[in-house]
Amino acid sequence: MEPELIQHLRNSLASSPRLRIGLGDDAAILHWHDREDLVVTTDLISDEIDFLLAEVDPRRVGRKALAVNLSDLAAMGAEPIAAVVSLLLPKRPPQGTTLELATKLYEGMLPLCEQFDCVVAGGDTNSWSGPLAISVTAFGSCGAAPPLLRSAAKPGDVLLVTGQLGGSIVGHHFDFTPRVNEARKLAVEGLAHAAMDISDGLLLDLSRMLKESAVSAVVDLPAVPVSPAAAKLAESSGKTPLQHALSDGEDFELLFTASPEAAAKLASEGLLGTSVTVIGTLVAGEGIWADHVGGKRLEPQGFLHQ
Amino acid sequence: MEPELIQHLRNSLASSPRLRIGLGDDAAILHWHDREDLVVTTDLISDEIDFLLAEVDPRRVGRKALAVNLSDLAAMGAEPIAAVVSLLLPKRPPQGTTLELATKLYEGMLPLCEQFDCVVAGGDTNSWSGPLAISVTAFGSCGAAPPLLRSAAKPGDVLLVTGQLGGSIVGHHFDFTPRVNEARKLAVEGLAHAAMDISDGLLLDLSRMLKESAVSAVVDLPAVPVSPAAAKLAESSGKTPLQHALSDGEDFELLFTASPEAAAKLASEGLLGTSVTVIGTLVAGEGIWADHVGGKRLEPQGFLHQ
């Protein structure tokens, strides 16, 4: 969402006691009457921006539409409960009929639903002369565990990521596994302080976490786990593999902070069932700093001003 | 949603114990762990289908996007809790900038939120080269009252509607008041059996309620409350005002059934604070019948085959 609009909404909406966590995190947390907290997120993907319908199996598109929302629930440490799906279907899809397209989109979602025990609770299906767009709203619950918030990072924390970063455009942005199970383990066992998912690039998303937490980070650039896809892209992009890993969008990995003790355990013992890498430490102050170049400041866009 | 897709989804999804009421009603009812039931609905509106952005104040569009969802919550007898909003914004709106458009859409929603104590809990904002689309997901709760279902109509019930029908295109489809308060009173005081909102035309929506309840209705056509807008449209449309009232979409009034005793009270005593009209009775069997033309069957599309 555009920063100006977020600010406008924050000013308009900030006062409701029902909105425990609202704009500025990966998902909202609602609290009303005596019910337990409900974690809610919504994410819309559309043709030509998030995928090219003419070039991809619609099942992968449907899967992605749900997966990006499950990734947002994971970012809060929530377990998925249900999702609702609004479709805007082109009247003349690149292949097949509109109904076939809708059916394939759902076919792509259902295995992921099953994998993460998430029910499709309903939807709204429309056809029009425009391109395909899919809006998913997903609900989850943190249960008895406290949610993982962007604002909970503290000086002295260690910064970690799951998986490998960069080059998602090659295919990972369709096929990634939302880090629901990893995040639930972090939340339930109290292993993480702050967390978010990396959707717009490591440095840009990190800058958001730091802003919400009012802290600074020193990133150990050589430690950042670079994906083979980032290395492949770098062969022709004019960027280094590391630059791809720092700035490419749609990694959908977890970026989180932990105490040094928890971080050491997580990085060495494979507790999450997924690779976890220490990439830096949090300090008082503001901004993102690269320690290996004598304390140079990194721009959130991912360009290293050397 | 297209009937074939609904059937496909019902077949794929029907088995979850978490989905207490799912596809086939105005909203889904979710139940999980020991939480109370959560009522969820989603509705997407788009330029050129549900409004003409070039010809209308975007505030009215934003208001409508939320109002149609609140109307679905009302149809279940639920009180609103919160909504999330996904915007697909044109990069070149007919007037002003994309950010101004987004701001006006929200400005149209916020007074309605306040009126019905509904929090905007978050959203996703995207811009693209296509037209404007707005997807809203709304959550509500029936509290201790049982939800109002389409499937609860019984032979012997009386059929009622709120307000006046037809001609919504003249302006009502932007400015209608979702019947949240009326429906809550019906639900909390146990005054209604089945209920739904009229979004696709009286006869078509009635046929859906009858199908879900496996009953038939005899409609007293002269009793159907016809709006002044329907009469105005009839001057040039080639249809009668009644035909508009029977088949025009987007009335967003409540269609519900009640015992004869409750119906008499509701129609005469102004209990709901909104006009309520008895328009027929439910009987065993199937289909919709017009008693004033000697038992002729009415087609759900709203055409009276005389």
Short mmCIF file of C-alpha atoms in Angstrom, two decimals, chain A residues 159 203 206 210 216-224 242 246 279-281 283 286-300 302-306:
data_model
loop_
_atom_site.label_atom_id
_atom_site.label_comp_id
_atom_site.label_asym_id
_atom_site.label_seq_id
_atom_site.Cartn_x
_atom_site.Cartn_y
_atom_site.Cartn_z
CA LEU A 159 18.76 -10.95 12.58
CA LEU A 203 16.60 -4.41 2.49
CA LEU A 206 14.11 -4.84 6.78
CA LEU A 210 13.51 -1.31 11.78
CA SER A 216 19.06 -0.08 13.48
CA ALA A 217 20.64 -3.16 11.89
CA VAL A 218 24.16 -4.09 10.92
CA VAL A 219 23.94 -6.58 8.08
CA ASP A 220 26.72 -9.07 7.46
CA LEU A 221 26.50 -8.94 3.67
CA PRO A 222 28.68 -11.98 2.91
CA ALA A 223 26.39 -14.05 5.15
CA VAL A 224 23.23 -13.28 3.18
CA LEU A 242 24.14 -10.38 -3.76
CA LEU A 246 19.21 -7.84 -1.24
CA ILE A 279 22.61 -12.21 8.64
CA GLY A 280 23.25 -9.48 11.17
CA THR A 281 22.58 -7.86 14.51
CA VAL A 283 21.75 -1.99 17.44
CA GLU A 286 18.42 4.02 12.75
CA GLY A 287 19.17 2.80 9.25
CA ILE A 288 20.80 -0.33 7.84
CA TRP A 289 24.58 -0.64 7.94
CA ALA A 290 27.05 -3.00 6.24
CA ASP A 291 29.84 -3.97 8.60
CA HIS A 292 32.18 -5.41 6.00
CA VAL A 293 32.63 -2.09 4.20
CA GLY A 294 33.60 -0.08 7.23
CA GLY A 295 30.15 0.87 8.36
CA LYS A 296 28.69 2.13 5.08
CA ARG A 297 25.00 2.80 5.14
CA LEU A 298 22.79 0.64 2.88
CA GLU A 299 19.85 2.18 1.08
CA PRO A 300 16.61 0.27 1.52
CA GLY A 302 19.08 -2.46 -2.09
CA PHE A 303 21.80 -0.42 -3.75
CA LEU A 304 25.10 -0.40 -1.95
CA HIS A 305 26.65 3.07 -2.20
CA GLN A 306 30.33 2.24 -2.12
#
